[in-house]
């Protein structure tokens, strides 16, 4: 649940309100598209939900955990165990193979080697990269690197996947394939996903859509909202974020 969340930066004449009094809930197991033009507050909101940033005011609860009240140590544990991230910059470790990148979160969690190796093999098979498990990021295409990043995000079986413009650096066809893959793995893993995007293919497959303009929630009919094409429909802002 996101309740009355505001995030301000700076002060006085330099004050910027990135997110302004935003409230919504998301159903468990849903894929939700967060839509808005650049500068609308999408990234700031996702960072607050995932515990990478703290809102100036308001409360955020993820899987019954009050994120906004957690210490830095507990927020780190939340990001390790409950919330996973996928970014448009893939964030892979250049000197590690695809398999080693996917296994890294489990190493940080001290997962047994046998369990880790089995999970890595399962995830790389899920994203269609079993034959590339020993290749380093520089030897993979952009789409393949994002598939590795998605597999890595799933390593510790998170409850919530947060993806910020995951197709931003990909061509249209590859981006559409990645969005289809996200839909498949979210259903297979039984998780909730909150994904910011300008990509029509995600809007088409999302269960629900949340729209932002200038830090505010808006409807598709609001004149301040600028989208791309027709947006996904659904029961907006219903349920519970996990």
Coordinates of N, CA and C in Angstrom, one line a residue:
X1 N 0.8 -1.2 0.0 CA 0.0 0.0 0.0 C 0.9 1.2 0.0
X2 N 0.6 2.2 -0.9 CA 1.2 3.5 -0.9 C 0.2 4.5 -0.4
X3 N 0.5 5.2 0.7 CA -0.5 6.0 1.3 C 0.0 7.4 1.5
X4 N -0.5 8.4 0.7 CA -0.2 9.8 0.8 C 1.3 10.1 0.8
X5 N 2.0 9.4 -0.2 CA 3.4 9.6 -0.3 C 3.8 10.8 -1.1
X6 N 4.7 11.6 -0.5 CA 5.3 12.8 -1.1 C 6.8 12.7 -1.0
X7 N 7.5 13.0 -2.1 CA 8.9 13.1 -2.1 C 9.4 14.4 -2.6
X8 N 10.0 15.2 -1.8 CA 10.5 16.5 -2.2 C 12.0 16.5 -2.1
X9 N 12.7 17.3 -3.0 CA 14.1 17.5 -3.0 C 14.4 19.0 -2.9
X10 N 15.5 19.4 -2.2 CA 15.9 20.8 -2.1 C 14.9 21.5 -1.2
X11 N 15.1 22.9 -1.2 CA 14.3 23.7 -0.4 C 14.2 25.1 -1.0
X12 N 13.2 25.9 -0.5 CA 13.1 27.2 -1.0 C 12.8 27.3 -2.5
X13 N 13.5 28.2 -3.2 CA 13.3 28.3 -4.7 C 13.8 27.1 -5.4
X14 N 14.6 26.3 -4.8 CA 15.2 25.1 -5.5 C 14.4 23.8 -5.2
X15 N 13.3 24.0 -4.5 CA 12.5 22.8 -4.1 C 11.8 22.2 -5.3
X16 N 11.9 20.8 -5.4 CA 11.3 20.1 -6.5 C 10.4 19.0 -5.8
X17 N 9.2 19.0 -6.2 CA 8.3 17.9 -5.7 C 8.2 16.9 -6.7
X18 N 8.9 15.8 -6.5 CA 8.9 14.7 -7.5 C 7.7 13.8 -7.5
X19 N 7.2 13.6 -6.3 CA 6.0 12.8 -6.1 C 5.1 13.5 -5.1
X20 N 3.8 13.7 -5.4 CA 3.0 14.6 -4.6 C 1.7 13.9 -4.2
X21 N 1.7 13.5 -2.9 CA 0.5 12.9 -2.3 C -0.1 11.8 -3.1
X22 N 0.7 10.8 -3.3 CA 0.2 9.6 -4.1 C -0.2 8.5 -3.2
X23 N -1.4 7.9 -3.5 CA -1.9 6.8 -2.8 C -2.5 5.8 -3.8
X24 N -2.2 4.5 -3.6 CA -2.8 3.4 -4.4 C -2.4 2.1 -3.7
X25 N -3.1 1.1 -4.1 CA -2.8 -0.3 -3.7 C -2.8 -1.2 -4.9
X26 N -2.1 -2.3 -4.8 CA -2.0 -3.2 -5.9 C -2.3 -4.7 -5.4
X27 N -3.0 -5.4 -6.2 CA -3.4 -6.8 -5.9 C -2.1 -7.7 -5.9
X28 N -2.1 -8.6 -5.0 CA -1.0 -9.6 -5.0 C -1.1 -10.4 -6.3
X29 N 0.0 -10.7 -6.9 CA 0.1 -11.5 -8.1 C -0.2 -10.7 -9.4
X30 N -0.4 -9.4 -9.3 CA -0.7 -8.6 -10.5 C 0.6 -8.0 -11.2
X31 N 0.5 -7.8 -12.5 CA 1.5 -7.1 -13.2 C 0.9 -5.7 -13.5
X32 N 1.5 -4.7 -12.9 CA 0.9 -3.3 -12.9 C 1.9 -2.4 -13.7
X33 N 1.4 -1.7 -14.7 CA 2.2 -0.7 -15.5 C 2.1 0.6 -14.8
X34 N 3.2 1.3 -14.6 CA 3.3 2.6 -14.1 C 3.7 3.5 -15.3
X35 N 2.8 4.4 -15.7 CA 2.9 5.0 -17.0 C 2.9 6.6 -16.8
X36 N 3.8 7.2 -17.5 CA 3.9 8.7 -17.5 C 5.1 9.1 -18.3
X37 N 5.1 10.4 -18.7 CA 6.2 10.9 -19.5 C 7.4 11.1 -18.6
X38 N 8.6 11.3 -19.2 CA 9.8 11.5 -18.5 C 9.6 12.7 -17.5
X39 N 10.1 12.5 -16.3 CA 9.9 13.6 -15.3 C 8.6 13.5 -14.5
X40 N 7.8 12.5 -14.7 CA 6.5 12.5 -14.1 C 6.6 11.9 -12.6
X41 N 7.7 11.4 -12.2 CA 7.9 10.9 -10.9 C 7.9 9.4 -10.8
X42 N 7.9 8.7 -11.9 CA 7.9 7.2 -11.9 C 9.1 6.6 -11.1
X43 N 10.3 7.0 -11.5 CA 11.5 6.4 -10.9 C 11.5 6.7 -9.4
X44 N 11.2 8.0 -9.1 CA 11.3 8.3 -7.6 C 10.3 7.5 -6.8
X45 N 9.1 7.3 -7.4 CA 8.1 6.5 -6.7 C 8.5 5.0 -6.5
X46 N 9.1 4.5 -7.6 CA 9.6 3.1 -7.5 C 10.7 2.9 -6.5
X47 N 11.6 3.9 -6.5 CA 12.7 3.9 -5.5 C 12.2 3.9 -4.1
X48 N 11.2 4.7 -3.9 CA 10.6 4.8 -2.5 C 9.9 3.4 -2.1
X49 N 9.2 2.9 -3.1 CA 8.5 1.6 -2.8 C 9.5 0.5 -2.5
X50 N 10.6 0.5 -3.3 CA 11.6 -0.6 -3.1 C 12.6 -0.3 -2.0
X51 N 12.5 0.8 -1.3 CA 13.4 1.0 -0.2 C 14.8 1.6 -0.6
X52 N 14.9 2.1 -1.8 CA 16.1 2.7 -2.2 C 16.1 4.2 -1.8
X53 N 15.0 4.7 -1.6 CA 14.8 6.1 -1.2 C 13.7 6.2 -0.1
X54 N 13.7 7.3 0.6 CA 12.7 7.5 1.6 C 11.8 8.7 1.2
X55 N 10.5 8.5 1.3 CA 9.6 9.6 1.0 C 9.7 10.7 2.1
X56 N 9.4 11.9 1.7 CA 9.4 13.0 2.6 C 8.3 12.8 3.7
X57 N 7.2 12.4 3.2 CA 6.1 12.0 4.1 C 5.2 10.9 3.5
X58 N 4.4 10.3 4.3 CA 3.5 9.2 3.8 C 4.1 7.8 4.2
X59 N 3.3 6.8 4.0 CA 3.7 5.5 4.4 C 3.6 4.5 3.2
X60 N 4.5 3.5 3.2 CA 4.6 2.5 2.2 C 4.7 1.1 2.9
X61 N 3.8 0.2 2.6 CA 3.8 -1.1 3.1 C 3.9 -2.2 2.0
X62 N 4.9 -3.0 2.1 CA 5.2 -4.1 1.1 C 5.1 -5.4 1.8
X63 N 4.2 -6.3 1.4 CA 4.1 -7.6 2.0 C 4.0 -7.5 3.5
X64 N 3.1 -6.6 4.0 CA 2.8 -6.3 5.4 C 4.0 -5.7 6.1
X65 N 5.1 -5.3 5.4 CA 6.2 -4.7 6.1 C 6.2 -3.2 5.8
X66 N 6.2 -2.4 6.9 CA 6.2 -0.9 6.8 C 7.6 -0.4 6.3
X67 N 7.7 -0.3 5.0 CA 9.0 0.1 4.4 C 9.6 1.4 4.9
X68 N 8.7 2.4 5.1 CA 9.1 3.7 5.5 C 9.5 3.8 6.9
X69 N 9.3 2.8 7.7 CA 9.7 2.8 9.1 C 11.0 1.9 9.3
X70 N 11.5 1.3 8.3 CA 12.6 0.4 8.5 C 13.9 1.1 8.6
X71 N 14.9 0.6 9.4 CA 16.2 1.1 9.4 C 16.9 0.8 8.1
X72 N 18.1 1.4 7.9 CA 18.8 1.1 6.6 C 19.2 -0.4 6.5
X73 N 19.6 -1.0 7.6 CA 19.9 -2.4 7.6 C 18.8 -3.2 7.2
X74 N 17.6 -2.9 7.7 CA 16.4 -3.7 7.4 C 15.9 -3.5 6.0
X75 N 16.1 -2.2 5.5 CA 15.8 -2.0 4.1 C 16.7 -2.7 3.2
X76 N 17.9 -2.9 3.5 CA 18.9 -3.7 2.7 C 18.4 -5.1 2.7
X77 N 18.0 -5.7 3.9 CA 17.4 -7.0 3.9 C 16.2 -7.2 3.1
X78 N 15.3 -6.1 3.1 CA 14.1 -6.1 2.3 C 14.5 -6.3 0.8
X79 N 15.5 -5.5 0.3 CA 15.9 -5.5 -1.1 C 16.5 -6.9 -1.4
X80 N 17.1 -7.5 -0.5 CA 17.8 -8.8 -0.7 C 16.8 -9.9 -0.8
X81 N 15.8 -9.9 0.1 CA 14.9 -11.0 0.3 C 13.5 -10.9 -0.3
X82 N 13.0 -9.7 -0.4 CA 11.5 -9.5 -0.7 C 11.3 -8.7 -2.0
X83 N 12.1 -7.7 -2.3 CA 11.9 -6.9 -3.4 C 13.1 -7.1 -4.4
X84 N 12.8 -7.2 -5.7 CA 13.9 -7.3 -6.7 C 13.8 -6.2 -7.7
X85 N 14.9 -5.8 -8.3 CA 14.9 -4.7 -9.2 C 15.4 -5.1 -10.6
X86 N 14.9 -4.5 -11.6 CA 15.4 -4.6 -13.0 C 15.4 -3.2 -13.5
X87 N 16.6 -2.8 -14.1 CA 16.7 -1.4 -14.6 C 16.9 -1.5 -16.1
X88 N 16.8 -0.3 -16.7 CA 17.1 -0.3 -18.2 C 18.6 -0.4 -18.4
X89 N 19.4 0.1 -17.5 CA 20.8 -0.3 -17.6 C 21.0 -1.6 -16.9
X90 N 21.5 -2.6 -17.5 CA 21.3 -4.0 -17.1 C 22.0 -4.2 -15.7
X91 N 23.1 -3.5 -15.5 CA 23.8 -3.6 -14.2 C 24.5 -5.0 -13.9
X92 N 24.9 -5.6 -15.0 CA 25.6 -6.9 -14.8 C 27.1 -6.7 -14.5
X93 N 27.7 -7.6 -13.7 CA 29.1 -7.5 -13.4 C 29.9 -8.0 -14.6
X94 N 30.7 -7.1 -15.3 CA 31.3 -7.4 -16.6 C 32.2 -8.7 -16.5
X95 N 32.9 -8.9 -15.4 CA 33.8 -10.0 -15.3 C 33.2 -11.3 -14.9
X96 N 31.9 -11.3 -14.7 CA 31.2 -12.6 -14.3 C 30.4 -13.1 -15.5
X97 N 30.3 -14.4 -15.5 CA 29.5 -15.1 -16.6 C 28.0 -14.8 -16.3
X98 N 27.2 -15.2 -17.2 CA 25.7 -15.1 -17.0 C 25.3 -15.8 -15.8
X99 N 25.8 -17.1 -15.7 CA 25.5 -17.9 -14.5 C 25.9 -17.3 -13.2
X100 N 27.1 -16.7 -13.2 CA 27.7 -16.1 -12.0 C 26.9 -14.9 -11.6
X101 N 26.5 -14.1 -12.6 CA 25.7 -12.9 -12.3 C 24.3 -13.3 -11.7
X102 N 23.7 -14.3 -12.2 CA 22.4 -14.8 -11.7 C 22.6 -15.3 -10.3
X103 N 23.7 -16.0 -10.0 CA 23.9 -16.6 -8.7 C 24.4 -15.6 -7.7
X104 N 24.8 -14.4 -8.1 CA 25.3 -13.4 -7.1 C 24.4 -13.1 -5.9
X105 N 23.1 -12.8 -6.1 CA 22.3 -12.5 -5.0 C 22.2 -13.7 -4.0
X106 N 22.3 -14.9 -4.5 CA 22.2 -16.1 -3.6 C 23.5 -16.2 -2.8
X107 N 24.7 -15.9 -3.5 CA 25.9 -15.9 -2.7 C 25.9 -14.9 -1.6
X108 N 25.3 -13.7 -1.8 CA 25.2 -12.7 -0.7 C 24.3 -13.2 0.4
X109 N 23.4 -14.1 0.1 CA 22.5 -14.7 1.1 C 23.0 -16.0 1.7
X110 N 24.3 -16.4 1.2 CA 24.9 -17.6 1.7 C 24.1 -18.8 1.4
X111 N 23.5 -18.9 0.3 CA 22.7 -20.0 -0.2 C 23.7 -21.2 -0.5
X112 N 23.4 -22.4 -0.1 CA 24.3 -23.5 -0.4 C 24.6 -23.6 -1.8
X113 N 25.8 -24.1 -2.2 CA 26.2 -24.1 -3.6 C 25.3 -25.0 -4.4
X114 N 24.9 -26.1 -3.9 CA 24.1 -27.1 -4.7 C 22.7 -26.5 -5.0
X115 N 22.2 -25.8 -4.0 CA 20.9 -25.1 -4.2 C 21.0 -24.0 -5.2
X116 N 22.1 -23.2 -5.0 CA 22.3 -22.1 -5.9 C 22.5 -22.5 -7.3
X117 N 23.3 -23.5 -7.6 CA 23.6 -24.0 -8.9 C 22.3 -24.5 -9.6
X118 N 21.4 -25.2 -8.8 CA 20.2 -25.7 -9.4 C 19.3 -24.5 -9.7
X119 N 19.2 -23.5 -8.9 CA 18.3 -22.4 -9.1 C 18.8 -21.6 -10.3
X120 N 20.1 -21.4 -10.4 CA 20.7 -20.7 -11.6 C 20.3 -21.4 -12.9
X121 N 20.5 -22.7 -12.9 CA 20.2 -23.4 -14.1 C 18.7 -23.3 -14.5
X122 N 17.8 -23.4 -13.5 CA 16.4 -23.3 -13.7 C 16.0 -21.9 -14.3
X123 N 16.6 -20.8 -13.7 CA 16.3 -19.5 -14.1 C 16.8 -19.2 -15.5
X124 N 18.0 -19.6 -15.8 CA 18.6 -19.4 -17.2 C 17.8 -20.2 -18.2
X125 N 17.3 -21.3 -17.9 CA 16.4 -22.1 -18.8 C 15.1 -21.3 -18.9
X126 N 14.6 -20.8 -17.9 CA 13.3 -20.0 -17.9 C 13.4 -18.8 -18.9
X127 N 14.6 -18.2 -18.9 CA 14.7 -17.0 -19.8 C 15.4 -17.3 -21.1
X128 N 15.5 -18.6 -21.4 CA 16.0 -19.1 -22.7 C 17.5 -18.9 -22.9
X129 N 18.3 -18.9 -21.8 CA 19.7 -18.7 -22.0 C 20.6 -19.8 -21.5
X130 N 20.1 -21.0 -21.4 CA 20.9 -22.1 -20.9 C 22.2 -22.3 -21.7
X131 N 22.1 -22.1 -23.0 CA 23.3 -22.3 -23.9 C 24.3 -21.1 -23.7
X132 N 24.0 -20.1 -23.0 CA 24.9 -18.9 -22.9 C 25.3 -18.7 -21.5
X133 N 25.1 -19.7 -20.6 CA 25.4 -19.5 -19.2 C 26.8 -19.1 -18.8
X134 N 27.8 -19.5 -19.7 CA 29.2 -19.3 -19.4 C 29.7 -18.0 -20.1
X135 N 28.9 -17.3 -20.8 CA 29.3 -16.1 -21.5 C 29.2 -14.9 -20.6
X136 N 30.1 -14.0 -20.8 CA 30.1 -12.7 -20.1 C 29.2 -11.7 -20.8
X137 N 28.8 -10.7 -20.0 CA 27.9 -9.7 -20.6 C 28.3 -9.1 -22.0
X138 N 29.6 -8.9 -22.2 CA 30.1 -8.3 -23.4 C 29.9 -9.2 -24.6
X139 N 29.7 -10.5 -24.3 CA 29.5 -11.5 -25.4 C 28.0 -11.7 -25.7
X140 N 27.1 -11.0 -25.0 CA 25.7 -11.1 -25.1 C 25.1 -9.9 -25.8
X141 N 24.0 -10.1 -26.5 CA 23.2 -8.9 -27.0 C 22.5 -8.2 -25.9
X142 N 22.0 -7.0 -26.2 CA 21.3 -6.2 -25.2 C 20.1 -7.0 -24.6
X143 N 19.3 -7.7 -25.5 CA 18.2 -8.4 -25.1 C 18.6 -9.6 -24.2
X144 N 19.7 -10.2 -24.5 CA 20.2 -11.4 -23.7 C 20.7 -10.9 -22.3
X145 N 21.3 -9.7 -22.3 CA 21.8 -9.1 -21.1 C 20.6 -8.8 -20.2
X146 N 19.5 -8.3 -20.7 CA 18.3 -8.0 -19.9 C 17.7 -9.3 -19.4
X147 N 17.7 -10.3 -20.2 CA 17.2 -11.6 -19.7 C 18.0 -12.1 -18.5
X148 N 19.3 -11.9 -18.6 CA 20.2 -12.3 -17.4 C 19.8 -11.5 -16.2
X149 N 19.6 -10.2 -16.4 CA 19.2 -9.3 -15.3 C 17.9 -9.7 -14.7
X150 N 16.9 -10.1 -15.6 CA 15.6 -10.6 -15.0 C 15.8 -11.9 -14.2
X151 N 16.6 -12.8 -14.8 CA 16.9 -14.0 -14.0 C 17.6 -13.8 -12.7
X152 N 18.5 -12.8 -12.7 CA 19.2 -12.4 -11.4 C 18.2 -11.9 -10.4
X153 N 17.3 -11.1 -10.9 CA 16.3 -10.5 -10.0 C 15.4 -11.5 -9.4
X154 N 15.2 -12.6 -10.0 CA 14.3 -13.7 -9.5 C 15.1 -14.7 -8.6
X155 N 16.4 -14.5 -8.5 CA 17.2 -15.5 -7.8 C 16.7 -15.9 -6.4
X156 N 16.4 -14.9 -5.6 CA 16.0 -15.1 -4.2 C 14.5 -15.2 -4.0
X157 N 13.8 -15.5 -5.1 CA 12.3 -15.7 -5.1 C 11.6 -14.5 -4.4
X158 N 11.7 -13.3 -4.9 CA 11.1 -12.1 -4.3 C 9.6 -12.1 -4.4
X159 N 9.0 -11.4 -3.5 CA 7.5 -11.2 -3.6 C 7.1 -10.1 -4.6
X160 N 8.0 -9.1 -4.7 CA 7.7 -8.0 -5.6 C 8.8 -7.7 -6.5
X161 N 8.5 -7.6 -7.8 CA 9.5 -7.2 -8.8 C 9.3 -5.8 -9.2
X162 N 10.3 -4.9 -9.1 CA 10.2 -3.5 -9.6 C 11.1 -3.4 -10.8
X163 N 10.5 -2.9 -11.9 CA 11.3 -2.8 -13.1 C 11.1 -1.3 -13.6
X164 N 12.2 -0.6 -13.8 CA 12.2 0.8 -14.2 C 12.6 0.9 -15.7
X165 N 11.6 1.1 -16.6 CA 11.9 1.1 -18.0 C 12.8 0.0 -18.5
X166 N 12.4 -1.3 -18.3 CA 13.3 -2.4 -18.6 C 13.6 -2.6 -20.0
X167 N 12.8 -1.9 -20.9 CA 13.1 -2.0 -22.4 C 13.7 -0.8 -22.9
X168 N 14.1 0.2 -22.1 CA 14.5 1.5 -22.5 C 15.7 1.5 -23.5
X169 N 16.5 0.5 -23.4 CA 17.7 0.5 -24.2 C 17.6 -0.6 -25.3
X170 N 16.4 -1.1 -25.5 CA 16.3 -2.2 -26.5 C 15.4 -1.7 -27.7
X171 N 15.7 -2.4 -28.8 CA 14.8 -2.1 -30.0 C 13.4 -2.6 -29.8
X172 N 12.5 -2.2 -30.7 CA 11.1 -2.5 -30.4 C 10.8 -4.0 -30.4
X173 N 11.3 -4.8 -31.3 CA 11.1 -6.2 -31.3 C 11.6 -6.9 -30.1
X174 N 12.9 -6.5 -29.7 CA 13.5 -7.1 -28.5 C 12.7 -6.7 -27.2
X175 N 12.3 -5.4 -27.2 CA 11.5 -4.9 -26.1 C 10.2 -5.7 -25.9
X176 N 9.6 -6.0 -27.0 CA 8.3 -6.7 -26.9 C 8.5 -8.1 -26.4
X177 N 9.6 -8.7 -26.9 CA 10.0 -10.1 -26.4 C 10.2 -10.1 -24.9
X178 N 11.0 -9.1 -24.4 CA 11.3 -9.0 -23.0 C 10.0 -8.8 -22.2
X179 N 9.1 -8.0 -22.7 CA 7.8 -7.8 -22.0 C 7.0 -9.1 -21.9
X180 N 7.0 -9.8 -23.0 CA 6.3 -11.1 -23.0 C 7.0 -12.1 -22.0
X181 N 8.3 -12.0 -21.9 CA 9.0 -12.9 -21.0 C 8.7 -12.5 -19.5
X182 N 8.6 -11.2 -19.3 CA 8.3 -10.7 -17.9 C 6.9 -11.2 -17.5
X183 N 6.0 -11.2 -18.4 CA 4.6 -11.7 -18.1 C 4.7 -13.2 -17.7
X184 N 5.5 -13.9 -18.5 CA 5.6 -15.4 -18.3 C 6.2 -15.7 -16.9
X185 N 7.3 -15.0 -16.6 CA 8.1 -15.4 -15.4 C 7.3 -14.9 -14.2
X186 N 6.6 -13.8 -14.3 CA 5.8 -13.3 -13.2 C 4.7 -14.3 -12.8
X187 N 4.1 -14.8 -13.8 CA 3.1 -15.9 -13.6 C 3.7 -17.1 -13.1
X188 N 4.8 -17.5 -13.6 CA 5.5 -18.8 -13.2 C 5.9 -18.7 -11.8
X189 N 6.4 -17.5 -11.4 CA 7.0 -17.4 -10.0 C 5.9 -16.9 -9.0
X190 N 4.7 -16.5 -9.5 CA 3.7 -16.1 -8.6 C 3.9 -14.9 -7.8
X191 N 4.6 -13.9 -8.5 CA 5.0 -12.7 -7.8 C 4.1 -11.5 -8.3
X192 N 4.3 -10.4 -7.6 CA 3.7 -9.1 -8.0 C 4.7 -8.3 -8.8
X193 N 4.3 -7.5 -9.8 CA 5.3 -6.7 -10.5 C 4.8 -5.3 -10.7
X194 N 5.6 -4.3 -10.5 CA 5.3 -2.9 -10.7 C 6.4 -2.4 -11.7
X195 N 5.9 -2.1 -12.9 CA 6.9 -1.8 -14.0 C 6.6 -0.4 -14.6
X196 N 7.6 0.5 -14.6 CA 7.4 1.7 -15.3 C 7.8 1.6 -16.8
X197 N 7.0 2.2 -17.6 CA 7.3 2.0 -19.1 C 6.6 3.1 -19.9
X198 N 7.2 3.2 -21.2 CA 6.5 3.9 -22.2 C 6.1 2.9 -23.3
X199 N 6.4 1.6 -23.0 CA 6.2 0.5 -24.0 C 4.8 0.1 -24.1
X200 N 4.2 0.2 -25.3 CA 2.8 -0.2 -25.5 C 2.6 -1.6 -25.3
X201 N 3.6 -2.5 -25.6 CA 3.4 -3.9 -25.4 C 3.2 -4.3 -23.9
X202 N 3.8 -3.5 -23.0 CA 3.5 -3.8 -21.6 C 2.2 -3.3 -21.2
X203 N 1.8 -2.1 -21.7 CA 0.5 -1.6 -21.4 C -0.6 -2.6 -21.8
X204 N -0.4 -3.3 -22.9 CA -1.4 -4.2 -23.4 C -1.5 -5.5 -22.6
X205 N -0.4 -5.9 -21.9 CA -0.4 -7.2 -21.2 C -0.6 -6.9 -19.7
X206 N -0.5 -5.7 -19.2 CA -0.6 -5.4 -17.8 C -2.0 -5.7 -17.3
X207 N -2.1 -6.1 -16.0 CA -3.4 -6.3 -15.4 C -4.0 -5.0 -15.0
X208 N -3.2 -4.1 -14.6 CA -3.7 -2.7 -14.2 C -2.7 -1.7 -14.6
X209 N -3.2 -0.4 -14.6 CA -2.4 0.7 -15.0 C -2.5 1.8 -14.0
X210 N -1.4 2.4 -13.6 CA -1.3 3.5 -12.8 C -0.6 4.6 -13.6
X211 N -1.3 5.8 -13.6 CA -0.8 6.9 -14.5 C -0.3 8.1 -13.6
X212 N 0.9 8.6 -14.0 CA 1.4 9.7 -13.2 C 1.6 10.9 -14.2
X213 N 1.4 12.1 -13.7 CA 1.8 13.3 -14.4 C 2.2 14.4 -13.4
X214 N 3.4 14.9 -13.5 CA 3.9 15.9 -12.6 C 3.8 15.5 -11.2
X215 N 4.1 14.2 -10.9 CA 4.1 13.7 -9.6 C 2.7 13.3 -9.0
X216 N 1.7 13.5 -9.7 CA 0.3 13.2 -9.3 C -0.3 12.0 -10.0
X217 N -1.1 11.2 -9.3 CA -1.9 10.2 -10.0 C -3.0 10.9 -10.9
X218 N -3.2 10.5 -12.1 CA -4.2 11.0 -13.0 C -4.9 9.9 -13.7
X219 N -6.0 10.2 -14.3 CA -6.7 9.3 -15.2 C -6.2 9.5 -16.6
X220 N -6.5 8.5 -17.5 CA -6.1 8.7 -18.9 C -6.8 9.8 -19.6
X221 N -7.9 10.3 -19.1 CA -8.6 11.4 -19.7 C -8.1 12.7 -19.2
X222 N -7.3 12.7 -18.2 CA -6.8 14.0 -17.6 C -5.9 14.7 -18.6
X223 N -6.2 16.0 -18.9 CA -5.4 16.7 -19.9 C -3.9 16.8 -19.6
X224 N -3.5 16.6 -18.3 CA -2.1 16.7 -17.9 C -1.4 15.5 -18.2
X225 N -2.1 14.4 -18.5 CA -1.5 13.1 -18.8 C -1.1 13.0 -20.3
X226 N 0.2 12.7 -20.5 CA 0.6 12.5 -21.9 C 1.2 11.0 -22.0
X227 N 0.5 10.2 -22.7 CA 0.9 8.8 -22.9 C 1.2 8.5 -24.3
X228 N 1.5 7.3 -24.6 CA 1.8 6.9 -26.0 C 0.8 5.8 -26.4
X229 N -0.1 6.2 -27.3 CA -1.1 5.2 -27.8 C -2.2 5.0 -26.7
X230 N -3.0 4.0 -27.0 CA -4.1 3.6 -26.1 C -3.5 2.9 -24.9
X231 N -4.0 3.1 -23.7 CA -3.4 2.5 -22.5 C -4.2 1.3 -22.1
X232 N -3.5 0.4 -21.3 CA -4.2 -0.8 -20.8 C -5.3 -0.3 -19.9
X233 N -6.4 -1.1 -19.9 CA -7.5 -0.8 -19.0 C -7.5 -1.8 -17.9
X234 N -8.3 -1.6 -16.9 CA -8.3 -2.6 -15.8 C -8.8 -1.8 -14.5
X235 N -8.9 -2.6 -13.4 CA -9.4 -2.0 -12.2 C -8.2 -1.2 -11.6
X236 N -8.1 0.0 -11.9 CA -6.9 0.8 -11.5 C -7.0 1.1 -10.0
X237 N -5.8 1.0 -9.3 CA -5.6 1.3 -7.9 C -6.4 0.5 -7.0
X238 N -6.6 -0.8 -7.3 CA -7.4 -1.7 -6.5 C -6.5 -2.8 -5.9
X239 N -6.8 -3.3 -4.7 CA -6.1 -4.4 -4.1 C -5.1 -4.0 -3.1
X240 N -3.9 -4.8 -3.2 CA -2.9 -4.6 -2.2 C -1.5 -4.8 -2.8
X241 N -0.6 -3.9 -2.6 CA 0.7 -4.2 -3.1 C 1.4 -5.1 -2.1
X242 N 2.2 -6.0 -2.6 CA 2.8 -7.0 -1.8 C 4.3 -6.8 -1.6

